[in-house]
Coordinates of C-alpha atoms and ligand atoms in Angstrom, one line a residue:
M1 CA -4.4 -0.3 34.4
K2 CA -3.9 2.1 31.4
F3 CA -2.8 0.6 28.1
K4 CA 1.0 1.2 27.5
P5 CA 2.0 1.4 23.9
Y6 CA 5.7 1.3 24.9
P7 CA 7.7 -0.3 27.7
V8 CA 8.6 3.3 28.9
S9 CA 6.7 6.5 29.2
V10 CA 6.9 8.7 26.1
S11 CA 5.6 12.3 25.7
F12 CA 3.9 13.4 22.5
P13 CA 2.4 16.8 21.5
E14 CA -1.4 16.9 21.5
S15 CA -1.4 17.3 17.7
Y16 CA 0.1 13.8 17.6
Y17 CA -3.0 12.2 18.9
T18 CA -5.2 14.3 16.7
E19 CA -3.2 13.3 13.6
S20 CA -3.3 9.7 14.7
Q21 CA -7.1 9.8 15.1
I22 CA -7.7 11.5 11.8
L23 CA -5.5 9.0 10.0
L24 CA -7.0 5.9 11.5
E25 CA -10.6 7.0 11.1
T26 CA -10.1 8.2 7.5
A27 CA -8.3 5.0 6.6
L28 CA -11.0 2.8 8.1
A29 CA -13.9 4.8 6.7
S30 CA -12.8 5.3 3.1
V31 CA -9.5 3.7 2.1
P32 CA -10.1 0.3 0.4
G33 CA -6.9 -1.3 1.6
Y34 CA -8.3 -1.2 5.2
N35 CA -11.7 -2.7 4.5
S36 CA -10.9 -5.9 6.4
W37 CA -9.5 -3.9 9.3
R38 CA -12.8 -2.2 10.3
K39 CA -14.0 -5.2 12.4
D40 CA -11.0 -4.8 14.7
D41 CA -11.9 -1.2 15.7
T42 CA -14.1 -1.9 18.7
S43 CA -15.1 1.6 19.8
P44 CA -14.4 5.1 18.5
M45 CA -14.6 6.2 22.2
Q46 CA -11.6 3.9 23.0
N47 CA -8.1 5.3 23.7
I48 CA -6.4 6.0 20.4
D49 CA -3.2 4.0 21.3
L50 CA -5.4 1.0 22.1
R51 CA -7.3 1.4 18.8
F52 CA -4.0 1.4 16.9
A53 CA -2.7 -1.6 18.9
A54 CA -5.9 -3.6 18.0
M55 CA -5.2 -3.2 14.2
P56 CA -3.3 -5.7 12.1
I57 CA 0.2 -5.0 10.7
L58 CA 0.5 -3.6 7.2
T59 CA 3.1 -5.5 5.1
K60 CA 5.0 -4.9 1.8
D61 CA 2.8 -7.7 0.5
D62 CA -0.3 -5.7 1.3
L63 CA 1.1 -2.7 -0.6
R64 CA 1.8 -4.8 -3.6
T65 CA -1.6 -6.6 -3.6
H66 CA -3.5 -3.3 -3.4
F67 CA -1.4 -1.2 -5.7
P68 CA -2.1 1.4 -7.0
E69 CA -5.5 2.4 -5.8
G70 CA -5.8 0.4 -2.5
F71 CA -4.2 3.0 -0.2
L72 CA -5.3 6.1 -2.0
Y73 CA -7.4 8.7 -0.2
P74 CA -10.9 8.8 -1.8
C75 CA -10.7 12.4 -3.1
R76 CA -7.6 11.6 -5.2
N77 CA -7.4 10.8 -8.9
L78 CA -4.3 8.9 -10.0
E79 CA -4.4 9.8 -13.7
A80 CA -4.8 13.5 -12.9
G81 CA -2.0 13.4 -10.3
L82 CA 0.4 11.6 -12.7
A83 CA -0.5 14.1 -15.5
S84 CA 0.1 17.1 -13.4
K85 CA 3.3 15.5 -12.0
D86 CA 2.0 16.0 -8.5
I87 CA 2.9 12.3 -8.1
E88 CA 4.9 9.6 -9.8
Y89 CA 5.5 5.9 -9.4
V90 CA 8.7 5.1 -7.6
K91 CA 10.0 1.5 -7.3
T92 CA 12.2 0.7 -4.3
S93 CA 15.4 -1.3 -5.0
G94 CA 16.0 -4.7 -3.6
T95 CA 15.2 -8.4 -4.1
T96 CA 11.7 -9.4 -5.3
G97 CA 10.5 -9.8 -1.7
E98 CA 11.7 -6.3 -0.9
Q99 CA 10.5 -4.4 -4.0
V100 CA 7.5 -2.2 -3.7
T101 CA 6.1 0.4 -6.2
N102 CA 5.1 3.6 -4.3
I103 CA 3.0 6.5 -5.2
W104 CA 5.5 9.3 -4.7
N105 CA 4.7 12.9 -3.7
Q106 CA 7.8 14.9 -3.7
K107 CA 6.3 17.8 -1.9
W108 CA 5.3 15.7 1.1
W109 CA 8.8 14.0 1.1
N110 CA 10.5 17.4 1.2
Q111 CA 8.3 18.6 4.0
S112 CA 9.0 15.4 6.0
E113 CA 12.8 15.9 5.4
V114 CA 12.8 19.5 6.5
A115 CA 10.9 18.6 9.7
S116 CA 13.5 16.0 10.5
W117 CA 16.3 18.6 10.4
K118 CA 15.2 20.3 13.5
L119 CA 16.0 17.1 15.4
N120 CA 19.8 17.8 15.0
S121 CA 21.2 21.2 15.6
N122 CA 24.1 20.7 13.1
A123 CA 21.5 19.8 10.5
S124 CA 19.2 22.7 11.3
E125 CA 22.1 25.2 11.2
V126 CA 22.7 24.4 7.5
A127 CA 19.0 24.0 6.6
T128 CA 18.3 27.5 5.5
G129 CA 18.2 28.5 1.9
A130 CA 19.2 25.9 -0.7
P131 CA 22.5 24.3 0.5
R132 CA 24.6 22.6 -2.0
E133 CA 24.4 18.9 -1.5
A134 CA 26.6 16.1 -2.8
I135 CA 25.1 12.5 -2.8
L136 CA 27.2 9.4 -2.7
A137 CA 24.8 6.5 -3.2
S138 CA 24.1 3.7 -5.7
P139 CA 22.3 5.1 -8.8
L140 CA 19.9 2.2 -8.2
S141 CA 18.8 4.1 -5.1
V142 CA 18.9 7.7 -6.4
G143 CA 20.5 9.8 -9.2
F144 CA 21.7 9.1 -12.7
K145 CA 22.9 5.7 -14.1
S146 CA 25.7 4.8 -16.5
E147 CA 27.3 1.4 -16.6
L148 CA 30.7 2.9 -17.5
G149 CA 30.4 5.7 -15.0
D150 CA 31.2 8.2 -17.7
L151 CA 28.5 10.8 -17.2
P152 CA 30.1 14.2 -17.1
M153 CA 29.4 16.3 -14.0
E154 CA 26.9 18.6 -15.6
K155 CA 24.7 15.5 -16.4
R156 CA 24.8 14.5 -12.7
L157 CA 23.7 17.8 -11.4
L158 CA 20.0 18.4 -10.5
D159 CA 18.9 21.6 -8.9
R160 CA 21.2 22.0 -5.8
F161 CA 22.3 18.3 -5.9
L162 CA 25.4 16.6 -7.3
F163 CA 25.3 12.9 -7.7
L164 CA 28.9 11.7 -7.3
N165 CA 28.4 8.1 -8.4
D166 CA 26.7 6.9 -11.6
M167 CA 28.1 3.3 -11.6
T168 CA 25.7 0.6 -10.5
D169 CA 28.5 -1.8 -9.6
S170 CA 30.8 -0.2 -7.0
L171 CA 33.3 -3.1 -7.4
K172 CA 34.2 -1.4 -10.7
W173 CA 35.3 1.8 -9.1
T174 CA 38.9 2.5 -10.3
D175 CA 41.4 4.8 -8.7
T176 CA 40.7 7.3 -11.5
Y177 CA 37.0 7.1 -10.8
M178 CA 37.5 7.8 -7.1
D179 CA 39.8 10.7 -8.0
R180 CA 36.9 12.2 -10.0
M181 CA 34.7 12.0 -6.9
I182 CA 37.3 13.7 -4.8
D183 CA 37.9 16.4 -7.4
E184 CA 34.2 17.0 -7.6
I185 CA 33.8 17.3 -3.8
N186 CA 36.7 19.8 -3.8
S187 CA 35.3 21.9 -6.5
F188 CA 31.5 21.7 -5.7
R189 CA 32.2 22.3 -2.0
P190 CA 29.0 20.7 -0.7
V191 CA 27.4 22.1 2.5
R192 CA 26.0 18.6 3.1
L193 CA 27.3 15.3 1.9
E194 CA 24.6 12.6 2.0
A195 CA 26.0 9.1 1.8
N196 CA 25.5 5.4 1.8
P197 CA 28.0 4.4 4.5
S198 CA 29.5 1.4 2.7
L199 CA 30.3 3.6 -0.3
L200 CA 31.6 6.5 1.7
S201 CA 33.8 4.0 3.7
K202 CA 35.2 2.7 0.4
L203 CA 36.0 6.2 -0.8
C204 CA 37.5 7.2 2.5
R205 CA 39.8 4.1 2.5
Y206 CA 41.1 5.2 -0.9
I207 CA 41.6 8.8 0.2
V208 CA 43.7 7.6 3.1
K209 CA 45.8 5.3 0.9
S210 CA 46.3 7.9 -1.8
R211 CA 47.1 10.6 0.8
R212 CA 44.7 13.1 -0.9
S213 CA 43.0 15.9 0.8
V214 CA 39.3 16.5 0.6
F215 CA 36.9 19.4 1.3
Q216 CA 35.1 19.1 4.6
P217 CA 31.4 19.6 4.3
S218 CA 29.4 21.2 7.2
L219 CA 27.5 18.0 7.7
I220 CA 27.6 14.3 6.6
V221 CA 24.2 12.6 6.6
I222 CA 24.3 8.8 6.6
T223 CA 21.3 7.0 5.1
Y224 CA 20.3 4.1 2.8
E225 CA 21.9 1.5 5.1
L226 CA 22.7 1.0 8.8
M227 CA 26.2 2.4 9.3
S228 CA 28.8 -0.1 10.5
C229 CA 31.1 0.9 13.3
L230 CA 33.8 0.1 10.8
H231 CA 32.4 2.5 8.3
L232 CA 32.4 5.3 10.9
K233 CA 36.1 4.5 11.7
H234 CA 37.0 4.9 8.0
I235 CA 34.9 8.1 7.6
R236 CA 36.5 9.6 10.8
A237 CA 40.0 9.0 9.4
V238 CA 39.1 11.5 6.6
F239 CA 36.4 13.8 7.7
N240 CA 36.1 15.9 10.8
S241 CA 32.5 17.1 9.8
P242 CA 29.6 16.1 12.1
V243 CA 28.3 12.7 11.0
V244 CA 24.6 12.1 11.6
S245 CA 22.4 9.1 10.7
S246 CA 19.0 9.8 9.3
Y247 CA 16.4 7.0 9.4
G248 CA 13.5 6.7 7.0
T249 CA 12.1 4.7 4.1
T250 CA 10.6 5.5 0.7
E251 CA 7.2 4.5 2.0
T252 CA 7.2 6.4 5.3
G253 CA 9.4 9.5 4.7
Y254 CA 11.7 10.6 7.5
V255 CA 11.0 8.7 10.8
F256 CA 14.0 9.2 13.1
M257 CA 17.0 11.6 13.1
E258 CA 20.1 11.2 15.2
C259 CA 20.7 14.3 17.3
E260 CA 24.0 15.9 18.1
A261 CA 24.2 13.8 21.3
G262 CA 23.9 10.5 19.4
K263 CA 20.4 9.4 20.2
F264 CA 17.5 9.1 17.7
H265 CA 14.4 11.3 18.0
Q266 CA 11.1 10.7 16.3
N267 CA 9.8 13.0 13.5
V268 CA 6.5 13.4 15.4
D269 CA 5.0 15.9 13.0
F270 CA 5.2 13.4 10.1
C271 CA 4.7 9.9 11.6
R272 CA 3.3 7.8 14.3
V273 CA 5.5 4.9 15.5
D274 CA 4.0 1.8 17.2
F275 CA 6.2 -0.7 18.8
Q276 CA 6.3 -4.5 19.0
P277 CA 8.9 -5.7 21.5
L278 CA 11.0 -8.8 21.1
K279 CA 10.4 -11.5 23.7
K280 CA 12.5 -11.0 26.9
E281 CA 14.8 -13.9 26.1
H282 CA 15.5 -12.3 22.6
G283 CA 16.3 -8.8 23.9
G284 CA 12.9 -7.3 24.7
P285 CA 11.2 -5.3 25.9
L286 CA 13.3 -2.3 24.9
I287 CA 14.4 -3.9 21.5
G288 CA 11.6 -4.5 19.0
R289 CA 10.2 -3.6 15.6
I290 CA 8.6 -0.4 14.6
L291 CA 5.3 0.0 12.8
V292 CA 5.1 3.4 11.1
S293 CA 1.9 5.3 10.3
V294 CA 2.3 8.3 8.1
F295 CA 0.9 11.8 8.7
K296 CA 0.2 14.6 6.2
N297 CA 0.7 12.5 3.0
P298 CA -2.0 14.0 0.8
W299 CA -2.2 11.0 -1.5
T300 CA -1.8 7.7 0.4
A301 CA -2.8 6.4 3.9
L302 CA -0.2 4.2 5.5
V303 CA -1.1 2.7 8.9
R304 CA 1.1 0.4 11.0
F305 CA 3.5 -0.4 8.2
N306 CA 6.1 -2.9 9.1
V307 CA 9.3 -1.3 7.8
G308 CA 11.3 -4.4 8.6
D309 CA 13.7 -2.8 11.1
L310 CA 14.5 -3.2 14.8
V311 CA 15.2 -0.4 17.2
H312 CA 16.4 0.0 20.8
I313 CA 14.1 2.3 22.8
D314 CA 16.1 4.5 25.2
E315 CA 15.3 3.3 28.7
N316 CA 15.1 6.7 30.4
Q317 CA 13.6 8.6 27.4
S318 CA 15.8 11.5 28.1
C319 CA 18.6 13.0 26.0
S320 CA 21.3 15.6 26.9
C321 CA 20.3 17.6 23.8
G322 CA 17.1 18.5 25.7
R323 CA 14.5 17.3 23.1
K324 CA 11.6 15.7 24.9
E325 CA 8.8 15.0 22.4
G326 CA 8.4 11.7 20.7
L327 CA 10.1 8.3 21.0
I328 CA 13.8 8.5 21.9
L329 CA 16.0 5.6 20.7
S330 CA 19.4 4.7 21.9
A331 CA 20.1 2.8 18.6
I332 CA 18.7 1.5 15.4
E333 CA 19.4 -2.2 15.5
G334 CA 19.2 -3.0 11.8
R335 CA 17.0 -5.1 9.5
T336 CA 14.9 -7.9 11.0
I337 CA 16.0 -10.2 8.1
N338 CA 19.6 -9.8 9.3
I339 CA 18.9 -11.3 12.7
T340 CA 21.4 -14.1 13.6
L341 CA 21.0 -16.5 16.5
T342 CA 23.4 -17.6 19.2
T343 CA 24.1 -21.4 19.4
A344 CA 21.4 -21.5 22.1
G345 CA 18.9 -19.9 19.7
F346 CA 18.7 -16.3 21.0
V347 CA 18.5 -13.2 18.8
I348 CA 21.6 -11.2 18.0
T349 CA 20.7 -8.0 16.1
Q350 CA 22.6 -6.7 13.1
R351 CA 24.0 -3.8 15.2
M352 CA 25.2 -6.2 18.0
A353 CA 27.0 -8.4 15.6
D354 CA 28.5 -5.4 13.8
E355 CA 29.8 -3.9 17.0
A356 CA 31.6 -7.1 17.9
I357 CA 33.1 -7.7 14.5
S358 CA 34.1 -4.1 13.9
S359 CA 36.2 -4.2 17.1
I360 CA 38.6 -6.6 15.3
D361 CA 41.8 -4.7 14.6
D362 CA 43.1 -4.1 11.0
L363 CA 39.9 -5.1 9.3
E364 CA 39.1 -3.2 6.0
E365 CA 35.8 -4.9 5.2
Y366 CA 33.9 -7.9 6.3
K367 CA 30.8 -10.1 5.5
F368 CA 29.4 -12.4 8.1
V369 CA 27.0 -15.3 7.4
Q370 CA 25.3 -17.7 9.8
T371 CA 25.3 -21.0 7.8
G372 CA 23.8 -23.3 10.5
T373 CA 22.6 -23.2 14.1
K374 CA 26.2 -23.4 15.3
T375 CA 28.2 -22.5 12.2
F376 CA 29.3 -19.1 11.0
D377 CA 31.5 -17.8 8.1
L378 CA 33.4 -14.5 8.4
F379 CA 34.8 -13.2 5.2
V380 CA 37.4 -10.5 5.7
V381 CA 39.3 -8.0 3.5
C382 CA 42.7 -7.3 5.0
T383 CA 46.4 -7.5 4.3
A384 CA 48.0 -11.0 4.2
T385 CA 50.2 -10.1 7.2
S386 CA 47.2 -9.2 9.4
F387 CA 45.1 -12.2 8.5
P388 CA 46.4 -14.6 11.2
Y389 CA 45.8 -12.1 14.0
I390 CA 42.3 -11.2 12.6
T391 CA 41.4 -14.9 12.6
Q392 CA 42.5 -15.2 16.2
Q393 CA 40.5 -12.1 17.3
A394 CA 37.4 -13.2 15.4
Q395 CA 37.4 -16.6 17.1
T396 CA 37.5 -15.0 20.6
I397 CA 35.0 -12.2 19.9
L398 CA 32.4 -14.3 18.0
K399 CA 32.5 -17.2 20.5
K400 CA 31.9 -14.7 23.3
L401 CA 28.8 -13.4 21.4
Y402 CA 27.4 -16.5 19.9
G403 CA 28.5 -19.2 22.4
E404 CA 31.7 -21.2 23.1
D405 CA 30.4 -24.0 20.9
A406 CA 30.1 -21.7 17.8
M407 CA 32.2 -22.9 14.9
I408 CA 33.7 -19.9 13.2
T409 CA 35.4 -20.1 9.8
V410 CA 37.4 -17.1 8.8
R411 CA 38.3 -16.6 5.1
K412 CA 40.2 -13.9 3.3
I413 CA 38.5 -12.3 0.2
D414 CA 39.4 -9.4 -2.1
A415 CA 36.2 -7.4 -1.7
V416 CA 32.7 -7.6 -0.4
V417 CA 30.2 -7.9 -3.2
P418 CA 27.1 -5.6 -3.0
E419 CA 23.5 -6.9 -3.4
V420 CA 21.6 -6.5 -6.7
S421 CA 20.0 -3.4 -5.1
G422 CA 23.5 -1.7 -5.0
K423 CA 23.3 -1.8 -1.2
Y424 CA 25.5 -4.0 1.0
R425 CA 24.3 -6.7 3.3
I426 CA 27.3 -7.5 5.5
I427 CA 25.4 -9.6 8.1
S428 CA 23.0 -12.3 7.2
S429 CA 21.7 -15.7 8.0
E430 CA 21.0 -18.8 5.9
L431 CA 18.7 -20.2 8.5
E432 CA 15.1 -20.2 7.5
L433 CA 13.6 -18.2 10.3
D434 CA 10.0 -17.3 11.1
E435 CA 10.8 -13.9 12.6
E436 CA 7.3 -13.7 14.2
I437 CA 8.3 -16.2 16.9
F438 CA 10.8 -13.7 18.3
F439 CA 8.2 -11.1 19.1
E440 CA 5.8 -10.6 21.9
N441 CA 2.2 -11.1 20.7
I442 CA 0.7 -7.6 20.5
N443 CA -2.8 -9.0 20.8
S444 CA -2.1 -10.2 24.3
Q445 CA -1.4 -6.6 25.2
K446 CA -4.9 -5.6 24.1
T447 CA -6.5 -7.1 27.2
I448 CA -4.7 -4.6 29.5
Q449 CA -6.9 -1.6 30.0
Ligands
ZN501 ZN1 19.0 14.1 21.6

């Protein structure tokens, strides 16, 4: 039996296998971070998918341990690269366990982004030239920072980009501050609006309440966080522009792009994606984590990097948009660390929990925390009058998802507080989980040939 890297058949261009082979062989032969991996490469004559599957998984810890030289191609000189500004060091935001310093090559990043646009026809239509782009994100992720949010517009412009938000703490946004954002969107008239969905949802709720009108960009690109169904509802109340989710990470570049039909297509020219399914009882084999290997980065070699996210592979690997190459996903399921468990101990992904909670009527914002094996807290932002009905709905919906013996506590709060990274984590668990136990052991797949 031939080795199957996915639970479904996926078609790739021939160049995908060539790129995979060049990357793996170069990494094993001459990149120091992979010294200990060589023993796992049994035969260069072996099928390339099988050779990848035989390799360990690269973690954020590995990146930190071997920084800065460990994953550098041998012909590269860090000092020269930094001096010529070909590269710079970029630190990702997040808690200590999440933070990684990366060697950043802007040229490669831009090329990876441009390649991803062709996976969505609305995106490729506005990809020519240098379209004006407004960005609504935490300045801890991108842009310019000022605690008071008082940077004038000209100091938040860079090339064709306008950074709408300079405040690290989005709880401090005042009506006047949000009026400034609306005025700037109306005068700058961005072709694309790139947004963190939590922040755009907040701005949209204000736009609705204040009955203001806002310029409609040709495209809204969602990134930085998994978009909640609730966020999309708020965005849809204000914008009729196409809304598309783009998935990638600082380390890997652009990995998946949502097409106009709503499925996610792999950016096959710039990355390889290996897959480790969850065990059947936890939602596998179509749901699992992705391990990303990066193509065409001239500076660093990244092989089977665990980005920490779960995806749902499309069962039929077909999409009404007609795109056929690369892995097709029906959904991004969210961060592995945001897994919650039913009272019987089965995995509920971030997307599944969000879909259920977002269906509650009259909810403005929420934060959901699993506090014990059978106990859950749901914090809600809503009007006082809608709170009793929200509580009633939450009990029904969450017991259906987590088990009839789930104990759900619903509390009203004024606002959801973002993480130190400036991003929001609206679904989380206080259980100490060893996530590895939820996954099929990839090594057991290696025996199938
Ligand atoms: Zn499609």
